[in-house]
Short mmCIF file of C-alpha atoms and ligand atoms in Angstrom, two decimals:
data_model
loop_
_atom_site.label_atom_id
_atom_site.label_comp_id
_atom_site.label_asym_id
_atom_site.label_seq_id
_atom_site.Cartn_x
_atom_site.Cartn_y
_atom_site.Cartn_z
CA MET A 1 25.84 -3.53 -8.08
CA ASN A 2 22.36 -4.88 -7.41
CA PRO A 3 19.68 -2.19 -7.41
CA ARG A 4 17.44 -1.61 -4.40
CA HIS A 5 13.83 -2.69 -4.76
CA LEU A 6 10.59 -2.25 -2.85
CA VAL A 7 8.97 -5.65 -3.29
CA THR A 8 7.64 -5.72 0.26
CA LEU A 9 7.80 -3.15 3.05
CA THR A 10 10.50 -5.30 4.69
CA ASP A 11 12.93 -4.14 1.99
CA LEU A 12 13.14 -1.01 4.17
CA SER A 13 14.21 -0.82 7.81
CA GLY A 14 12.09 0.96 10.42
CA GLU A 15 14.63 3.80 10.43
CA GLU A 16 14.48 4.10 6.65
CA ILE A 17 10.68 4.26 6.78
CA ARG A 18 10.82 7.05 9.38
CA ASN A 19 13.35 8.96 7.24
CA LEU A 20 11.22 8.40 4.15
CA ILE A 21 8.16 9.80 5.94
CA ARG A 22 10.14 12.86 7.10
CA ARG A 23 11.29 13.41 3.52
CA ALA A 24 7.77 12.92 2.15
CA VAL A 25 6.50 15.64 4.50
CA GLU A 26 9.30 17.96 3.33
CA LEU A 27 8.56 17.26 -0.33
CA LYS A 28 4.85 17.92 0.31
CA GLN A 29 5.72 21.40 1.59
CA LEU A 30 8.29 22.18 -1.11
CA LYS A 31 7.21 25.16 -3.20
CA THR A 32 10.25 25.40 -5.49
CA VAL A 33 11.01 23.38 -8.63
CA TYR A 34 12.99 20.25 -7.73
CA GLU A 35 13.92 17.89 -10.55
CA PRO A 36 16.22 15.14 -9.25
CA LEU A 37 15.02 12.67 -11.91
CA LYS A 38 15.53 14.79 -15.03
CA ASN A 39 15.46 12.54 -18.12
CA LYS A 40 14.75 9.48 -15.99
CA VAL A 41 11.94 7.16 -17.04
CA LEU A 42 9.64 5.02 -14.90
CA GLY A 43 7.91 2.04 -16.52
CA LEU A 44 4.45 1.33 -15.11
CA VAL A 45 3.15 -2.21 -15.63
CA PHE A 46 -0.50 -2.66 -14.66
CA GLU A 47 -2.24 -6.05 -14.80
CA LYS A 48 -5.06 -4.53 -12.72
CA SER A 49 -6.97 -1.24 -12.70
CA SER A 50 -5.71 1.81 -10.84
CA THR A 51 -6.52 5.45 -10.26
CA ARG A 52 -4.34 6.56 -7.32
CA THR A 53 -1.25 4.46 -8.02
CA ARG A 54 -1.02 5.37 -11.67
CA VAL A 55 -1.72 9.08 -11.23
CA SER A 56 0.57 9.47 -8.21
CA PHE A 57 3.53 7.79 -9.92
CA GLU A 58 3.02 9.62 -13.21
CA THR A 59 2.66 12.97 -11.42
CA ALA A 60 5.71 12.27 -9.25
CA MET A 61 7.83 11.60 -12.33
CA ILE A 62 6.63 14.74 -14.15
CA GLN A 63 7.21 16.92 -11.07
CA PHE A 64 10.67 15.37 -10.61
CA GLY A 65 11.61 16.31 -14.19
CA GLY A 66 11.34 12.82 -15.68
CA GLY A 67 8.62 10.83 -17.39
CA SER A 68 6.78 7.54 -17.26
CA ILE A 69 5.47 4.94 -19.68
CA PHE A 70 2.19 3.17 -18.93
CA LEU A 71 2.35 -0.49 -19.95
CA SER A 72 -0.76 -2.62 -19.95
CA PRO A 73 -0.49 -6.37 -20.64
CA ARG A 74 -3.31 -5.85 -23.12
CA ASP A 75 -1.00 -3.87 -25.38
CA THR A 76 2.42 -5.38 -24.58
CA GLN A 77 4.03 -8.75 -25.22
CA LEU A 78 3.70 -9.48 -21.48
CA GLY A 79 0.04 -10.14 -22.13
CA ARG A 80 0.91 -12.50 -24.99
CA GLY A 81 3.09 -14.75 -22.87
CA GLU A 82 6.58 -13.22 -23.14
CA PRO A 83 8.30 -14.52 -20.01
CA VAL A 84 8.52 -12.17 -17.05
CA GLU A 85 12.28 -12.85 -16.85
CA ASP A 86 12.74 -11.66 -20.44
CA SER A 87 10.49 -8.63 -20.05
CA ALA A 88 12.41 -7.60 -16.93
CA ARG A 89 15.76 -7.86 -18.71
CA VAL A 90 14.55 -5.92 -21.73
CA LEU A 91 12.63 -3.17 -19.95
CA SER A 92 15.35 -2.59 -17.36
CA ARG A 93 17.86 -1.87 -20.15
CA MET A 94 15.69 1.03 -21.29
CA VAL A 95 14.00 2.59 -18.27
CA ASP A 96 15.41 3.67 -14.90
CA CYS A 97 12.81 2.15 -12.59
CA ILE A 98 9.84 -0.19 -13.00
CA MET A 99 6.65 -0.29 -10.98
CA LEU A 100 4.38 -3.30 -11.30
CA ARG A 101 0.81 -4.00 -10.19
CA THR A 102 0.19 -7.71 -10.66
CA PHE A 103 -2.02 -10.55 -9.52
CA ALA A 104 0.75 -13.00 -8.51
CA HIS A 105 3.25 -11.55 -6.04
CA ARG A 106 5.80 -13.93 -7.54
CA THR A 107 5.71 -11.90 -10.77
CA VAL A 108 7.14 -8.88 -8.97
CA GLU A 109 9.74 -11.04 -7.21
CA ILE A 110 10.91 -12.51 -10.54
CA PHE A 111 10.92 -9.08 -12.13
CA ALA A 112 13.15 -7.81 -9.32
CA GLU A 113 15.51 -10.80 -9.66
CA TYR A 114 16.06 -10.10 -13.35
CA SER A 115 15.91 -6.30 -13.39
CA LYS A 116 18.99 -4.08 -13.58
CA VAL A 117 16.99 -1.17 -12.15
CA PRO A 118 14.85 -0.71 -9.01
CA VAL A 119 11.50 -2.50 -9.02
CA ILE A 120 8.55 -1.18 -7.00
CA ASN A 121 5.53 -3.22 -5.95
CA GLY A 122 2.46 -1.15 -6.84
CA LEU A 123 0.15 -3.86 -5.36
CA THR A 124 0.05 -7.61 -5.67
CA ASP A 125 -2.43 -10.15 -4.35
CA ARG A 126 -0.25 -10.36 -1.21
CA PHE A 127 1.11 -6.88 -0.49
CA HIS A 128 0.61 -3.15 -1.11
CA PRO A 129 3.67 -1.42 0.42
CA CYS A 130 3.30 1.96 -1.35
CA GLN A 131 -0.16 2.41 0.15
CA VAL A 132 1.03 1.62 3.66
CA LEU A 133 3.88 4.14 3.32
CA ALA A 134 1.23 6.79 2.56
CA ASP A 135 -0.92 5.58 5.48
CA LEU A 136 2.04 5.82 7.84
CA GLN A 137 2.90 9.30 6.60
CA THR A 138 -0.70 10.34 7.25
CA TYR A 139 -0.64 8.91 10.78
CA PHE A 140 2.69 10.60 11.60
CA GLU A 141 1.42 13.96 10.30
CA HIS A 142 -1.65 13.83 12.52
CA ARG A 143 -0.46 12.06 15.62
CA GLY A 144 3.34 11.70 15.53
CA ASP A 145 5.21 8.41 15.69
CA ILE A 146 3.07 5.28 15.55
CA ALA A 147 5.40 3.25 17.81
CA GLY A 148 3.50 1.92 20.82
CA LYS A 149 0.09 2.75 19.31
CA THR A 150 -2.70 0.30 18.53
CA VAL A 151 -4.07 -0.18 15.02
CA ALA A 152 -7.31 -2.09 14.37
CA TRP A 153 -7.66 -3.82 11.02
CA ILE A 154 -11.29 -4.72 10.36
CA GLY A 155 -12.29 -7.03 7.48
CA ASP A 156 -10.41 -9.14 4.98
CA GLY A 157 -6.91 -10.44 5.75
CA ASN A 158 -5.83 -9.19 2.33
CA ASN A 159 -2.82 -7.49 0.69
CA MET A 160 -3.32 -4.33 2.76
CA CYS A 161 -3.76 -6.23 6.01
CA GLN A 162 -0.63 -8.28 5.30
CA THR A 163 1.37 -5.11 4.65
CA TYR A 164 0.14 -3.71 7.97
CA ILE A 165 1.58 -6.85 9.60
CA HIS A 166 4.98 -5.93 8.16
CA ALA A 167 4.53 -2.31 9.26
CA ALA A 168 3.67 -3.35 12.83
CA GLN A 169 6.93 -5.29 13.04
CA LEU A 170 9.03 -2.56 11.44
CA LEU A 171 7.56 0.38 13.38
CA ASP A 172 6.68 -1.32 16.68
CA PHE A 173 2.95 -0.86 16.92
CA LYS A 174 0.26 -3.28 18.02
CA LEU A 175 -2.03 -4.58 15.28
CA LYS A 176 -5.40 -6.09 16.18
CA ILE A 177 -6.93 -7.86 13.21
CA ALA A 178 -10.62 -8.79 13.09
CA CYS A 179 -11.44 -11.15 10.19
CA PRO A 180 -14.21 -13.66 9.60
CA GLU A 181 -12.97 -17.24 9.81
CA GLY A 182 -11.49 -18.36 6.51
CA TYR A 183 -10.33 -14.84 5.58
CA ASP A 184 -7.27 -14.58 7.80
CA PRO A 185 -3.91 -13.29 6.64
CA GLU A 186 -1.33 -15.99 5.80
CA ALA A 187 -0.52 -18.12 8.86
CA GLU A 188 3.22 -17.69 8.40
CA LEU A 189 3.01 -13.91 8.43
CA LEU A 190 0.92 -14.05 11.59
CA SER A 191 3.28 -16.40 13.37
CA GLN A 192 6.34 -14.33 12.44
CA ALA A 193 4.65 -11.27 13.93
CA ALA A 194 3.11 -12.97 16.95
CA ASP A 195 4.57 -10.41 19.37
CA ARG A 196 2.94 -7.50 17.49
CA VAL A 197 -0.27 -8.93 16.04
CA GLU A 198 -3.48 -10.31 17.58
CA LEU A 199 -6.21 -12.03 15.58
CA THR A 200 -9.84 -11.99 16.67
CA ARG A 201 -13.24 -12.74 15.13
CA SER A 202 -14.75 -9.71 16.89
CA PRO A 203 -14.53 -6.26 15.25
CA LYS A 204 -15.50 -4.73 18.61
CA GLU A 205 -12.62 -6.40 20.38
CA ALA A 206 -10.18 -5.19 17.72
CA ALA A 207 -11.53 -1.61 17.69
CA GLN A 208 -11.54 -1.21 21.48
CA ASP A 209 -9.22 1.73 22.39
CA ALA A 210 -7.53 1.65 18.96
CA ASP A 211 -5.61 4.75 17.86
CA LEU A 212 -6.22 4.01 14.19
CA VAL A 213 -9.01 1.99 12.56
CA VAL A 214 -8.37 0.71 9.03
CA THR A 215 -10.45 -1.28 6.59
CA ASP A 216 -10.55 -2.16 2.90
CA VAL A 217 -12.95 -3.68 0.39
CA TRP A 218 -14.34 -7.12 1.14
CA ALA A 219 -13.62 -8.39 -2.39
CA SER A 220 -10.30 -7.29 -3.83
CA MET A 221 -9.42 -7.03 -7.51
CA GLY A 222 -9.58 -10.52 -8.98
CA GLN A 223 -12.24 -11.64 -6.46
CA GLU A 224 -15.20 -9.95 -8.13
CA GLN A 225 -17.04 -13.26 -8.56
CA GLU A 226 -16.96 -13.74 -4.75
CA GLN A 227 -18.52 -10.32 -4.10
CA ALA A 228 -22.02 -11.55 -3.16
CA LEU A 229 -20.79 -14.39 -0.94
CA ARG A 230 -18.30 -12.12 0.78
CA ALA A 231 -20.97 -9.44 1.36
CA GLU A 232 -22.88 -12.04 3.43
CA ILE A 233 -19.86 -13.38 5.30
CA PHE A 234 -18.46 -9.93 6.13
CA ALA A 235 -21.84 -8.39 7.04
CA GLY A 236 -20.89 -7.87 10.71
CA PHE A 237 -17.55 -6.28 9.83
CA GLN A 238 -18.64 -2.81 8.72
CA VAL A 239 -16.77 0.10 10.28
CA ASP A 240 -19.66 2.28 11.42
CA ALA A 241 -20.06 5.04 14.01
CA GLN A 242 -20.82 2.51 16.76
CA LEU A 243 -17.58 0.67 16.11
CA MET A 244 -15.58 3.92 15.90
CA ALA A 245 -17.08 4.94 19.28
CA LEU A 246 -15.21 2.03 20.89
CA ALA A 247 -11.86 3.28 19.61
CA ALA A 248 -9.80 5.96 21.38
CA PRO A 249 -11.58 9.37 21.35
CA ASP A 250 -8.96 10.78 18.95
CA ALA A 251 -8.77 7.68 16.75
CA LEU A 252 -8.27 8.17 13.02
CA PHE A 253 -9.99 6.21 10.27
CA MET A 254 -8.18 5.14 7.09
CA HIS A 255 -9.12 3.28 3.92
CA CYS A 256 -6.84 2.88 0.90
CA LEU A 257 -9.79 3.53 -1.46
CA PRO A 258 -11.75 2.88 -3.58
CA ALA A 259 -14.38 2.50 -0.82
CA HIS A 260 -17.75 0.81 -0.96
CA ARG A 261 -19.99 2.93 1.25
CA GLY A 262 -22.51 0.79 3.13
CA GLU A 263 -20.29 -2.30 2.89
CA GLU A 264 -16.93 -2.22 4.69
CA VAL A 265 -17.48 1.36 5.89
CA SER A 266 -20.55 3.48 6.51
CA SER A 267 -20.85 6.72 4.61
CA GLU A 268 -21.02 8.50 7.99
CA VAL A 269 -17.58 7.23 9.07
CA LEU A 270 -15.97 7.79 5.67
CA GLU A 271 -17.12 11.43 5.70
CA SER A 272 -16.53 12.01 9.43
CA PRO A 273 -13.86 14.34 10.90
CA GLN A 274 -11.99 11.23 12.09
CA SER A 275 -11.57 10.05 8.50
CA VAL A 276 -8.32 11.11 6.84
CA VAL A 277 -8.84 9.15 3.62
CA TRP A 278 -8.39 12.09 1.23
CA GLU A 279 -5.06 13.12 2.72
CA GLU A 280 -4.12 9.44 2.80
CA ALA A 281 -4.76 9.30 -0.95
CA GLU A 282 -2.82 12.53 -1.56
CA ASN A 283 0.11 11.19 0.43
CA ARG A 284 0.58 8.45 -2.15
CA LEU A 285 2.20 11.18 -4.26
CA HIS A 286 4.49 12.50 -1.52
CA ALA A 287 5.50 9.14 -0.05
CA GLN A 288 6.28 7.75 -3.50
CA LYS A 289 8.35 10.81 -4.38
CA ALA A 290 10.41 10.13 -1.27
CA LEU A 291 10.63 6.46 -2.30
CA LEU A 292 11.74 7.28 -5.87
CA GLU A 293 14.36 9.61 -4.46
CA LEU A 294 15.59 6.91 -2.09
CA LEU A 295 15.80 4.21 -4.78
CA LEU A 296 17.02 6.32 -7.71
CA VAL A 297 19.02 9.17 -6.23
CA GLN A 298 20.46 7.69 -3.05
CA GLY A 299 20.47 4.17 -4.53
N1 CP B 301 -5.37 2.64 -3.15
C1 CP B 301 -4.97 2.34 -4.40
O1 CP B 301 -3.96 1.65 -4.63
O2 CP B 301 -5.76 2.86 -5.36
P1 CP B 301 -5.75 2.53 -6.94
O3 CP B 301 -6.24 1.12 -7.09
O4 CP B 301 -6.70 3.55 -7.50
O5 CP B 301 -4.36 2.69 -7.46
N1 NVA B 302 -7.34 -4.86 -1.46
C1 NVA B 302 -7.66 -4.02 -2.59
C2 NVA B 302 -6.84 -2.77 -2.57
C3 NVA B 302 -7.11 -1.83 -3.71
C4 NVA B 302 -6.23 -0.63 -3.70
C5 NVA B 302 -7.42 -4.81 -3.87
O1 NVA B 302 -6.43 -5.52 -3.95
O2 NVA B 302 -8.26 -4.70 -4.77
#
């Protein structure tokens, strides 16, 4: 039987996401020892840096009674050109689940095609589904179901933005994206989600009456050399108190972190009562525990 993967958020249905969030909230409150993954091993392949993703997955596996192995291309044959197809076949004969953080999204797709065990996307250049699961959990905890709400995405049409497009379709919310020209999400994703997503060049227009305002760095991992140019182009796209004032009075602010204060978000907004970024980061642990349980226990 083919294993279940989380390559993009669309590998889950809206109902499964709602159930996963409910379960994540339960697991967050659980005070007793619960070890459904005893002796199970998670392989963690990181082509890029990470704090939250690595620590949340490693902690989840320890708390679930299993373990994890951190694999960096620098120290494995993956970094010396062993084909992804071969690595997937070998690793998946030894471990029970594999999470990958890669540059090319295709790498995770190939890995999933050749793996005998569930593969989880821990961020690619195109998508970051684990982060959006944690964001959704955070929204549900504070405000209830996100269906019918309005989310403003301010900044780069990047991997996070593109995952929000999937989330808007799966959970029926409106997504207003404000990007500078040339930094839009992929046209095909936008056209597939035309009934849920609006694109504007005006952060104010996007933020108006929004229930949730979200942003992310202007230069993602792998785009460091564009940092200075992007800082100029994105200058009018900072989420500051003035922009937040246009959103609904009870609007929340989220950022997947790491944040660059004074660039995509002002320090004032990041530290404001509307900002739920620390819980959002913590929920990586709980949402991913629910995900591991779904993929490895329920199958
Ligand atoms: N938000 C997020 O994925 O953080 P890390 O890069 O620290 O894993
Ligand atoms: N868009 C950012 C997210 C980091 C968690 C990046 O890809 O670097």
